[in-house]
mmCIF file of C-alpha atoms in Angstrom:
data_model
loop_
_atom_site.group_PDB
_atom_site.id
_atom_site.type_symbol
_atom_site.label_atom_id
_atom_site.label_comp_id
_atom_site.label_asym_id
_atom_site.label_seq_id
_atom_site.Cartn_x
_atom_site.Cartn_y
_atom_site.Cartn_z
ATOM 1 C CA MET A 204 -11.470 2.817 -2.405
ATOM 2 C CA LYS A 205 -12.710 -0.673 -0.051
ATOM 3 C CA LYS A 206 -15.042 -1.134 1.934
ATOM 4 C CA ILE A 207 -13.506 -1.887 5.514
ATOM 5 C CA ALA A 208 -15.925 -5.220 5.777
ATOM 6 C CA ALA A 209 -13.390 -6.242 2.658
ATOM 7 C CA LEU A 210 -10.416 -4.822 3.958
ATOM 8 C CA ILE A 211 -10.835 -6.916 8.087
ATOM 9 C CA ALA A 212 -13.043 -9.764 6.919
ATOM 10 C CA SER A 213 -10.486 -12.410 7.360
ATOM 11 C CA CYS A 214 -8.116 -11.824 11.311
ATOM 12 C CA ALA A 215 -6.578 -14.519 10.577
ATOM 13 C CA ALA A 216 -5.357 -12.963 6.387
ATOM 14 C CA ALA A 217 -3.920 -10.017 8.931
ATOM 15 C CA ALA A 218 -3.606 -7.432 6.375
ATOM 16 C CA ALA A 219 -3.325 -4.080 7.743
ATOM 17 C CA PHE A 220 -6.178 -1.468 5.673
ATOM 18 C CA ALA A 221 -6.354 2.792 5.480
ATOM 19 C CA VAL A 222 -8.873 3.933 7.363
ATOM 20 C CA PRO A 223 -10.971 5.847 5.022
ATOM 21 C CA ALA A 224 -10.934 9.848 4.580
ATOM 22 C CA THR A 225 -15.380 9.922 6.247
ATOM 23 C CA LEU A 226 -13.980 8.131 9.290
ATOM 24 C CA SER A 227 -13.351 10.569 12.533
ATOM 25 C CA LEU A 228 -10.556 10.127 13.812
ATOM 26 C CA THR A 229 -10.914 11.900 16.338
ATOM 27 C CA PRO A 230 -13.830 11.409 18.588
ATOM 28 C CA PRO A 231 -16.475 14.547 19.395
ATOM 29 C CA ALA A 232 -16.118 15.851 22.325
ATOM 30 C CA ASP A 233 -19.391 15.314 23.770
ATOM 31 C CA ASN A 234 -19.526 11.517 23.116
ATOM 32 C CA ALA A 235 -16.509 11.012 24.979
ATOM 33 C CA VAL A 236 -17.005 8.504 27.610
ATOM 34 C CA ALA A 237 -15.513 9.632 31.133
ATOM 35 C CA ALA A 238 -14.316 6.600 32.755
ATOM 36 C CA THR A 239 -16.035 8.308 35.924
ATOM 37 C CA ALA A 240 -17.210 6.220 39.436
ATOM 38 C CA THR A 241 -21.085 7.144 37.273
ATOM 39 C CA SER A 242 -19.272 6.208 34.081
ATOM 40 C CA ALA A 243 -17.250 3.058 34.338
ATOM 41 C CA VAL A 244 -18.367 -0.340 33.822
ATOM 42 C CA ASP A 245 -17.166 -3.429 34.398
ATOM 43 C CA TYR A 246 -16.314 -5.991 31.360
ATOM 44 C CA PRO A 247 -16.713 -9.356 30.860
ATOM 45 C CA ILE A 248 -13.127 -10.030 28.870
ATOM 46 C CA VAL A 249 -9.602 -8.879 29.496
ATOM 47 C CA LEU A 250 -7.781 -8.366 25.908
ATOM 48 C CA LYS A 251 -4.137 -9.096 26.092
ATOM 49 C CA GLU A 252 -1.133 -10.353 24.443
ATOM 50 C CA GLY A 253 -1.950 -13.185 22.449
ATOM 51 C CA MET A 254 -5.924 -13.458 21.500
ATOM 52 C CA ARG A 255 -6.962 -12.511 18.591
ATOM 53 C CA GLY A 256 -11.517 -12.630 17.008
ATOM 54 C CA LYS A 257 -13.908 -9.730 16.532
ATOM 55 C CA ASP A 258 -13.010 -8.231 20.384
ATOM 56 C CA VAL A 259 -9.812 -7.460 18.933
ATOM 57 C CA THR A 260 -10.602 -6.380 15.745
ATOM 58 C CA ALA A 261 -12.502 -4.122 17.969
ATOM 59 C CA LEU A 262 -10.466 -2.686 20.349
ATOM 60 C CA GLN A 263 -7.519 -1.881 17.062
ATOM 61 C CA LEU A 264 -10.415 0.108 15.817
ATOM 62 C CA MET A 265 -10.565 2.603 18.723
ATOM 63 C CA LEU A 266 -7.111 2.193 20.025
ATOM 64 C CA ARG A 267 -7.013 4.367 16.638
ATOM 65 C CA TYR A 268 -7.881 7.003 17.911
ATOM 66 C CA SER A 269 -5.113 7.288 19.750
ATOM 67 C CA SER A 270 -2.003 5.224 17.725
ATOM 68 C CA PRO A 271 -3.559 5.943 14.182
ATOM 69 C CA ASP A 272 -1.505 4.648 12.156
ATOM 70 C CA LEU A 273 -2.042 0.869 14.483
ATOM 71 C CA LYS A 274 -2.650 -2.166 11.891
ATOM 72 C CA VAL A 275 -6.308 -3.553 12.316
ATOM 73 C CA ASP A 276 -5.570 -6.562 11.210
ATOM 74 C CA GLY A 277 -7.963 -8.730 14.676
ATOM 75 C CA VAL A 278 -4.582 -10.254 16.459
ATOM 76 C CA PHE A 279 -3.761 -8.658 19.126
ATOM 77 C CA GLY A 280 1.001 -8.664 19.118
ATOM 78 C CA ALA A 281 3.834 -6.363 20.127
ATOM 79 C CA ASP A 282 2.200 -3.413 18.021
ATOM 80 C CA THR A 283 -1.064 -3.741 20.006
ATOM 81 C CA LYS A 284 0.167 -3.908 23.659
ATOM 82 C CA ALA A 285 2.891 -0.689 22.493
ATOM 83 C CA ALA A 286 -1.203 1.473 21.834
ATOM 84 C CA VAL A 287 -2.146 -0.365 24.819
ATOM 85 C CA ILE A 288 0.472 1.317 27.140
ATOM 86 C CA ALA A 289 0.644 4.385 25.454
ATOM 87 C CA LYS A 290 -3.270 4.884 26.359
ATOM 88 C CA GLN A 291 -2.910 3.374 29.411
ATOM 89 C CA LYS A 292 -0.014 6.020 30.171
ATOM 90 C CA ALA A 293 -2.380 8.738 28.072
ATOM 91 C CA ALA A 294 -5.043 7.526 30.527
ATOM 92 C CA GLY A 295 -3.224 8.026 34.544
ATOM 93 C CA ILE A 296 -4.312 4.543 34.414
ATOM 94 C CA ALA A 297 -1.691 1.117 35.019
ATOM 95 C CA ALA A 298 0.670 0.559 31.629
ATOM 96 C CA ASP A 299 0.373 -3.381 31.452
ATOM 97 C CA GLY A 300 -0.545 -3.728 28.411
ATOM 98 C CA VAL A 301 -3.533 -5.390 29.392
ATOM 99 C CA ALA A 302 -6.728 -4.502 27.968
ATOM 100 C CA GLY A 303 -9.607 -5.060 31.324
ATOM 101 C CA ASP A 304 -11.946 -2.541 32.599
ATOM 102 C CA ASP A 305 -9.786 0.530 33.422
ATOM 103 C CA THR A 306 -8.621 -0.025 29.922
ATOM 104 C CA LEU A 307 -11.873 -0.334 28.107
ATOM 105 C CA ASN A 308 -13.532 2.621 29.996
ATOM 106 C CA ALA A 309 -11.158 4.627 28.832
ATOM 107 C CA LEU A 310 -11.486 3.859 25.276
ATOM 108 C CA MET A 311 -14.999 3.001 24.067
ATOM 109 C CA VAL A 312 -16.367 7.283 22.909
ATOM 110 C CA LYS A 313 -20.677 7.087 22.946
ATOM 111 C CA VAL A 314 -22.281 6.168 18.712
ATOM 112 C CA ARG A 315 -24.995 7.518 17.795
ATOM 113 C CA SER A 316 -27.020 7.792 14.201
ATOM 114 C CA GLY A 317 -25.617 9.236 11.651
ATOM 115 C CA ASP A 318 -21.764 8.177 13.083
ATOM 116 C CA ARG A 319 -18.988 7.950 10.902
ATOM 117 C CA SER A 320 -16.109 7.045 12.684
ATOM 118 C CA LEU A 321 -13.761 3.918 14.121
ATOM 119 C CA ALA A 322 -16.594 3.371 17.363
ATOM 120 C CA THR A 323 -19.532 2.455 14.749
ATOM 121 C CA ALA A 324 -16.502 0.251 12.608
ATOM 122 C CA ALA A 325 -15.980 -1.164 16.055
ATOM 123 C CA THR A 326 -19.419 -1.598 17.600
ATOM 124 C CA GLN A 327 -19.985 -2.547 13.980
ATOM 125 C CA THR A 328 -17.349 -5.581 14.138
ATOM 126 C CA LEU A 329 -19.233 -6.638 17.464
ATOM 127 C CA LEU A 330 -22.968 -6.547 16.521
ATOM 128 C CA ASN A 331 -21.140 -9.275 13.634
ATOM 129 C CA LYS A 332 -20.354 -10.971 16.580
ATOM 130 C CA HIS A 333 -23.318 -11.703 17.600
ATOM 131 C CA GLY A 334 -24.608 -12.397 14.611
ATOM 132 C CA ALA A 335 -25.379 -8.973 13.069
ATOM 133 C CA SER A 336 -24.339 -9.713 10.403
ATOM 134 C CA ILE A 337 -24.065 -5.885 8.758
ATOM 135 C CA GLU A 338 -21.440 -3.851 6.743
ATOM 136 C CA VAL A 339 -18.474 -2.816 9.064
ATOM 137 C CA ASP A 340 -18.086 0.528 6.568
ATOM 138 C CA GLY A 341 -17.987 3.214 9.979
ATOM 139 C CA VAL A 342 -21.126 4.263 9.511
ATOM 140 C CA ALA A 343 -24.463 4.147 11.419
ATOM 141 C CA GLY A 344 -26.585 3.788 9.540
ATOM 142 C CA THR A 345 -29.894 2.369 9.167
ATOM 143 C CA ALA A 346 -29.267 -1.068 9.532
ATOM 144 C CA THR A 347 -26.542 -0.446 12.083
ATOM 145 C CA MET A 348 -29.394 1.769 14.395
ATOM 146 C CA GLY A 349 -31.397 -0.967 13.340
ATOM 147 C CA ALA A 350 -28.719 -3.872 15.100
ATOM 148 C CA ILE A 351 -28.021 -1.600 17.949
ATOM 149 C CA LYS A 352 -31.528 -1.452 18.965
ATOM 150 C CA GLU A 353 -32.587 -5.260 17.919
ATOM 151 C CA PHE A 354 -29.364 -6.335 20.763
ATOM 152 C CA GLN A 355 -30.011 -3.456 23.260
ATOM 153 C CA SER A 356 -33.200 -5.398 23.922
ATOM 154 C CA LYS A 357 -32.087 -8.854 23.586
ATOM 155 C CA LYS A 358 -30.005 -7.253 26.832
ATOM 156 C CA GLY A 359 -32.259 -5.663 28.377
ATOM 157 C CA LEU A 360 -30.826 -2.203 28.248
ATOM 158 C CA GLN A 361 -32.332 1.073 27.509
ATOM 159 C CA VAL A 362 -33.348 1.103 23.550
ATOM 160 C CA ASP A 363 -31.852 4.774 22.644
ATOM 161 C CA GLY A 364 -30.075 3.603 19.576
ATOM 162 C CA VAL A 365 -26.610 5.198 21.648
ATOM 163 C CA VAL A 366 -23.805 3.144 22.186
ATOM 164 C CA GLY A 367 -22.408 4.091 25.362
ATOM 165 C CA PRO A 368 -20.294 1.751 29.038
ATOM 166 C CA ASN A 369 -23.498 -0.328 29.114
ATOM 167 C CA THR A 370 -23.747 -1.501 25.812
ATOM 168 C CA TRP A 371 -19.997 -1.501 24.785
ATOM 169 C CA SER A 372 -19.468 -4.023 27.793
ATOM 170 C CA ALA A 373 -22.571 -5.966 26.196
ATOM 171 C CA LEU A 374 -20.965 -6.110 22.908
ATOM 172 C CA TYR A 375 -17.456 -7.404 25.127
ATOM 173 C CA GLY A 376 -19.484 -10.143 26.408
ATOM 174 C CA GLU A 377 -19.873 -13.668 24.979
ATOM 175 C CA PRO A 378 -16.297 -13.546 23.914
ATOM 176 C CA GLN A 379 -16.365 -15.935 21.166
ATOM 177 C CA SER A 380 -14.295 -19.133 20.516
ATOM 178 C CA ASP A 381 -11.375 -17.379 18.049
ATOM 179 C CA SER A 382 -11.002 -14.819 21.277
ATOM 180 C CA ALA A 383 -8.819 -17.494 23.300
ATOM 181 C CA PRO A 384 -5.222 -17.177 23.686
ATOM 182 C CA VAL A 385 -3.694 -18.735 20.904
ATOM 183 C CA PRO A 386 0.565 -19.298 19.710
ATOM 184 C CA ASN A 387 2.722 -17.132 19.134
ATOM 185 C CA GLU A 388 4.006 -17.185 15.839
ATOM 186 C CA ARG A 389 7.378 -16.437 15.878
ATOM 187 C CA ALA A 390 7.391 -17.740 19.721
ATOM 188 C CA GLN A 391 6.906 -20.831 17.951
ATOM 189 C CA VAL A 392 9.768 -20.092 15.733
ATOM 190 C CA ALA A 393 12.327 -20.800 18.593
ATOM 191 C CA GLU A 394 10.690 -23.577 19.633
ATOM 192 C CA TYR A 395 10.636 -25.919 16.618
ATOM 193 C CA ALA A 396 14.889 -23.668 17.133
ATOM 194 C CA LYS A 397 15.143 -25.459 20.273
ATOM 195 C CA LYS A 398 14.026 -29.348 18.696
ATOM 196 C CA PHE A 399 16.272 -29.500 16.014
ATOM 197 C CA VAL A 400 18.703 -28.788 18.363
ATOM 198 C CA ASN A 401 17.914 -31.570 20.745
ATOM 199 C CA GLY A 402 17.085 -33.543 17.951
ATOM 200 C CA ASP A 403 12.945 -33.988 18.212
ATOM 201 C CA ALA A 404 11.433 -35.861 16.133
ATOM 202 C CA ILE A 405 9.399 -33.421 14.002
ATOM 203 C CA PRO A 406 6.302 -34.378 11.712
ATOM 204 C CA ALA A 407 6.055 -33.395 8.318
ATOM 205 C CA LYS A 408 3.505 -30.458 8.464
ATOM 206 C CA THR A 409 1.316 -29.734 4.355
ATOM 207 C CA LEU A 410 2.112 -25.987 3.636
ATOM 208 C CA GLU A 411 -0.272 -23.391 3.027
ATOM 209 C CA GLY A 412 -0.410 -24.377 -1.838
ATOM 210 C CA GLY A 413 0.090 -27.675 -0.332
ATOM 211 C CA VAL A 414 3.584 -27.755 0.190
ATOM 212 C CA THR A 415 4.764 -30.619 2.962
ATOM 213 C CA THR A 416 7.740 -30.212 4.436
ATOM 214 C CA GLN A 417 10.220 -32.763 5.045
ATOM 215 C CA PRO A 418 9.659 -35.180 8.431
ATOM 216 C CA TRP A 419 12.169 -35.978 10.660
ATOM 217 C CA LYS A 420 13.184 -39.546 12.728
ATOM 218 C CA GLY A 421 14.789 -37.856 15.166
ATOM 219 C CA GLY A 422 18.453 -37.821 16.969
ATOM 220 C CA VAL A 423 21.109 -35.015 15.555
ATOM 221 C CA ILE A 424 20.010 -33.023 12.377
ATOM 222 C CA PRO A 425 23.689 -33.336 10.451
ATOM 223 C CA TYR A 426 25.091 -30.107 8.158
ATOM 224 C CA THR A 427 24.165 -29.934 4.723
ATOM 225 C CA TRP A 428 25.329 -27.447 2.605
ATOM 226 C CA SER A 429 22.278 -26.520 0.850
ATOM 227 C CA GLY A 430 20.000 -29.125 2.681
ATOM 228 C CA GLY A 431 16.904 -28.048 3.507
ATOM 229 C CA HIS A 432 16.816 -25.363 0.367
ATOM 230 C CA ALA A 433 15.747 -26.626 -3.577
ATOM 231 C CA LYS A 434 14.766 -29.743 -3.506
ATOM 232 C CA GLY A 435 12.367 -29.484 -0.395
ATOM 233 C CA ILE A 436 11.989 -27.807 3.473
ATOM 234 C CA GLY A 437 13.833 -29.755 6.226
ATOM 235 C CA PRO A 438 16.338 -31.837 6.306
ATOM 236 C CA THR A 439 17.693 -32.934 2.283
ATOM 237 C CA VAL A 440 20.082 -34.176 0.674
ATOM 238 C CA GLY A 441 21.660 -30.456 -0.236
ATOM 239 C CA ASN A 442 25.090 -30.681 -2.919
ATOM 240 C CA CYS A 443 28.662 -29.262 -2.629
ATOM 241 C CA ASP A 444 28.682 -26.237 -5.117
ATOM 242 C CA SER A 445 30.796 -23.491 -4.157
ATOM 243 C CA TRP A 446 32.533 -25.536 -1.544
ATOM 244 C CA ARG A 447 34.844 -23.499 -0.675
ATOM 245 C CA LYS A 448 36.806 -25.659 2.762
ATOM 246 C CA ASP A 449 39.760 -26.999 3.387
ATOM 247 C CA TYR A 450 37.475 -30.654 4.207
ATOM 248 C CA ARG A 451 35.848 -33.067 2.384
ATOM 249 C CA CYS A 452 32.377 -32.034 1.190
ATOM 250 C CA LEU A 453 29.781 -34.525 3.267
ATOM 251 C CA ALA A 454 26.606 -32.607 1.325
ATOM 252 C CA GLU A 455 25.679 -35.095 -1.358
ATOM 253 C CA GLU A 456 25.983 -37.706 1.022
ATOM 254 C CA ARG A 457 23.467 -37.298 4.004
ATOM 255 C CA VAL A 458 20.958 -35.841 4.923
ATOM 256 C CA GLY A 459 20.582 -32.378 6.806
ATOM 257 C CA VAL A 460 20.185 -28.272 7.049
ATOM 258 C CA ASP A 461 22.669 -25.524 6.645
ATOM 259 C CA CYS A 462 21.920 -22.022 8.254
ATOM 260 C CA SER A 463 19.787 -21.197 6.007
ATOM 261 C CA GLY A 464 17.646 -24.092 5.442
ATOM 262 C CA PHE A 465 17.865 -24.501 9.569
ATOM 263 C CA ALA A 466 15.873 -20.901 9.317
ATOM 264 C CA ARG A 467 13.478 -21.528 7.312
ATOM 265 C CA TRP A 468 11.824 -24.614 8.251
ATOM 266 C CA ALA A 469 11.590 -23.241 11.281
ATOM 267 C CA TYR A 470 9.498 -20.783 10.246
ATOM 268 C CA ALA A 471 7.880 -22.186 8.122
ATOM 269 C CA LEU A 472 6.587 -25.425 10.748
ATOM 270 C CA ALA A 473 5.416 -21.953 12.791
ATOM 271 C CA TYR A 474 3.599 -20.207 10.491
ATOM 272 C CA GLY A 475 2.383 -23.247 8.403
ATOM 273 C CA LYS A 476 4.371 -21.094 5.170
ATOM 274 C CA ASP A 477 7.661 -20.429 2.633
ATOM 275 C CA VAL A 478 8.661 -17.650 5.041
ATOM 276 C CA LEU A 479 12.297 -17.870 3.734
ATOM 277 C CA GLY A 480 12.007 -19.596 0.716
ATOM 278 C CA PRO A 481 14.743 -21.664 -0.506
ATOM 279 C CA SER A 482 17.318 -18.579 -1.197
ATOM 280 C CA SER A 483 20.665 -17.964 1.069
ATOM 281 C CA SER A 484 21.413 -16.641 4.565
ATOM 282 C CA LYS A 485 21.462 -13.195 2.358
ATOM 283 C CA HIS A 486 18.523 -12.684 0.185
ATOM 284 C CA GLN A 487 16.641 -14.056 4.313
ATOM 285 C CA ALA A 488 18.016 -10.959 5.541
ATOM 286 C CA LYS A 489 16.496 -8.683 2.759
ATOM 287 C CA LYS A 490 13.007 -9.953 2.827
ATOM 288 C CA GLY A 491 13.034 -9.292 6.825
ATOM 289 C CA GLN A 492 11.907 -5.848 8.902
ATOM 290 C CA VAL A 493 14.623 -4.530 10.093
ATOM 291 C CA ILE A 494 15.351 -4.450 14.410
ATOM 292 C CA LYS A 495 16.590 -3.100 17.202
ATOM 293 C CA ARG A 496 18.368 -5.929 18.859
ATOM 294 C CA SER A 497 16.726 -4.247 22.500
ATOM 295 C CA GLU A 498 14.124 -4.821 20.007
ATOM 296 C CA LEU A 499 14.455 -8.521 19.807
ATOM 297 C CA GLN A 500 12.303 -11.637 20.431
ATOM 298 C CA PRO A 501 12.406 -15.482 20.418
ATOM 299 C CA GLY A 502 11.725 -16.370 16.803
ATOM 300 C CA ASP A 503 14.111 -13.071 15.352
ATOM 301 C CA ALA A 504 16.126 -13.613 13.238
ATOM 302 C CA VAL A 505 19.966 -12.959 12.907
ATOM 303 C CA PHE A 506 22.113 -13.059 10.505
ATOM 304 C CA TYR A 507 25.481 -12.687 10.365
ATOM 305 C CA GLY A 508 28.549 -10.544 8.706
ATOM 306 C CA ASN A 509 31.164 -8.149 7.789
ATOM 307 C CA SER A 510 27.963 -5.790 6.642
ATOM 308 C CA THR A 511 24.479 -6.473 5.093
ATOM 309 C CA ASP A 512 25.371 -6.943 1.572
ATOM 310 C CA SER A 513 27.651 -9.269 2.959
ATOM 311 C CA ILE A 514 25.116 -12.064 5.130
ATOM 312 C CA TYR A 515 26.844 -15.694 5.894
ATOM 313 C CA HIS A 516 25.654 -17.101 8.638
ATOM 314 C CA VAL A 517 21.749 -17.044 10.761
ATOM 315 C CA ALA A 518 20.638 -18.245 13.203
ATOM 316 C CA ILE A 519 17.279 -18.045 15.385
ATOM 317 C CA TYR A 520 17.271 -15.976 18.683
ATOM 318 C CA ILE A 521 15.917 -18.084 21.387
ATOM 319 C CA GLY A 522 15.572 -15.446 24.263
ATOM 320 C CA ASP A 523 18.189 -15.130 26.923
ATOM 321 C CA GLY A 524 20.379 -13.423 24.575
ATOM 322 C CA LYS A 525 21.268 -16.921 22.992
ATOM 323 C CA VAL A 526 20.171 -18.435 19.815
ATOM 324 C CA ALA A 527 20.363 -21.688 18.219
ATOM 325 C CA HIS A 528 21.438 -22.480 15.437
ATOM 326 C CA THR A 529 23.596 -24.816 12.845
ATOM 327 C CA TYR A 530 27.039 -23.150 11.593
ATOM 328 C CA SER A 531 29.633 -26.457 10.126
ATOM 329 C CA GLN A 532 29.904 -29.807 9.119
ATOM 330 C CA LYS A 533 32.201 -30.553 12.310
ATOM 331 C CA HIS A 534 29.639 -29.359 14.811
ATOM 332 C CA ASP A 535 26.130 -30.431 15.952
ATOM 333 C CA PRO A 536 22.874 -27.641 15.639
ATOM 334 C CA ALA A 537 23.989 -25.478 19.243
ATOM 335 C CA ILE A 538 22.590 -22.928 21.071
ATOM 336 C CA ASP A 539 25.318 -19.932 21.616
ATOM 337 C CA THR A 540 25.158 -16.110 22.626
ATOM 338 C CA ILE A 541 24.299 -13.669 20.078
ATOM 339 C CA ASP A 542 27.714 -12.634 20.175
ATOM 340 C CA ASP A 543 29.976 -15.989 20.406
ATOM 341 C CA ALA A 544 27.752 -17.886 17.464
ATOM 342 C CA ALA A 545 30.106 -16.312 14.932
ATOM 343 C CA GLY A 546 31.748 -13.854 13.854
ATOM 344 C CA GLY A 547 31.542 -11.070 12.329
ATOM 345 C CA ASN A 548 28.363 -8.540 13.195
ATOM 346 C CA PRO A 549 24.502 -9.985 14.305
ATOM 347 C CA TYR A 550 21.791 -7.578 12.296
ATOM 348 C CA PHE A 551 18.469 -8.325 13.331
ATOM 349 C CA ARG A 552 15.860 -9.319 11.309
ATOM 350 C CA ARG A 553 11.705 -9.830 11.799
ATOM 351 C CA TYR A 554 9.141 -11.586 9.757
#
């Protein structure tokens, strides 16, 4: 099994890891740090949705005690927020999904020499934030204990090798620059979709793998059958293959996008990679995670069809029950309610 260090080395990659069987998912009773008047401390950081970095990675590792299926990727997203809320409810504190003093105090577990635990992995992660360069394997061995004592000495703490409330607080100190809020990629999908509807100028962007999206100078973006697919991401000339309308196809005469090209472009710009690919909406729908209508967030995709096997349209959810999309050669890109955007049944996907 790969070491934790290899699996969480890059938070940007957002790769989940399986906790090795050697690490305890249940903190020993005598290691629990109760949030009492004598043990509770102030923390120099408040962790919330949209943040990323080693502070978030450590938080996620500690949340695994109560939410064992939580992905540890260093990105504070919706799942991490839900895990924080669950812990807050269990601890009887305000369930706001924000990890501040009360929540961090409720989460903390003492780390001692010889421990093999999630708390040790979290400690190692934070020590590395402070320049320790030790392996994140969840084992409190010689190197880890040395790093803990060195850190305690530098911070003027009791040098006992035990990570208690004061050491935890100091470890979360001096938040690194990558802990700052960053644009939520899914939310950025919705923002790009609104820009398309507004006819805003969209510059070209180089994506992962060196692919460059098509620029748009501004103005109404025409609906173009098969536009934005094989010839590039963003507005392109299309073709009239499989055109079945009772009016003339203009796809080979103008640059634009069709509904799936519209969605592909928005996702590519937001995520920096070709998330949806050059396929039709029917095939795009097969890639996404199925979600319920009640779970929709801006940037999720809404597909339309008589069934999941007969998808014929896709739109981008932008919030307040509305979607942005392009759907007809006779109409400009538009914002409509979910139920008015197209016929058939809506199906919801997340990427």
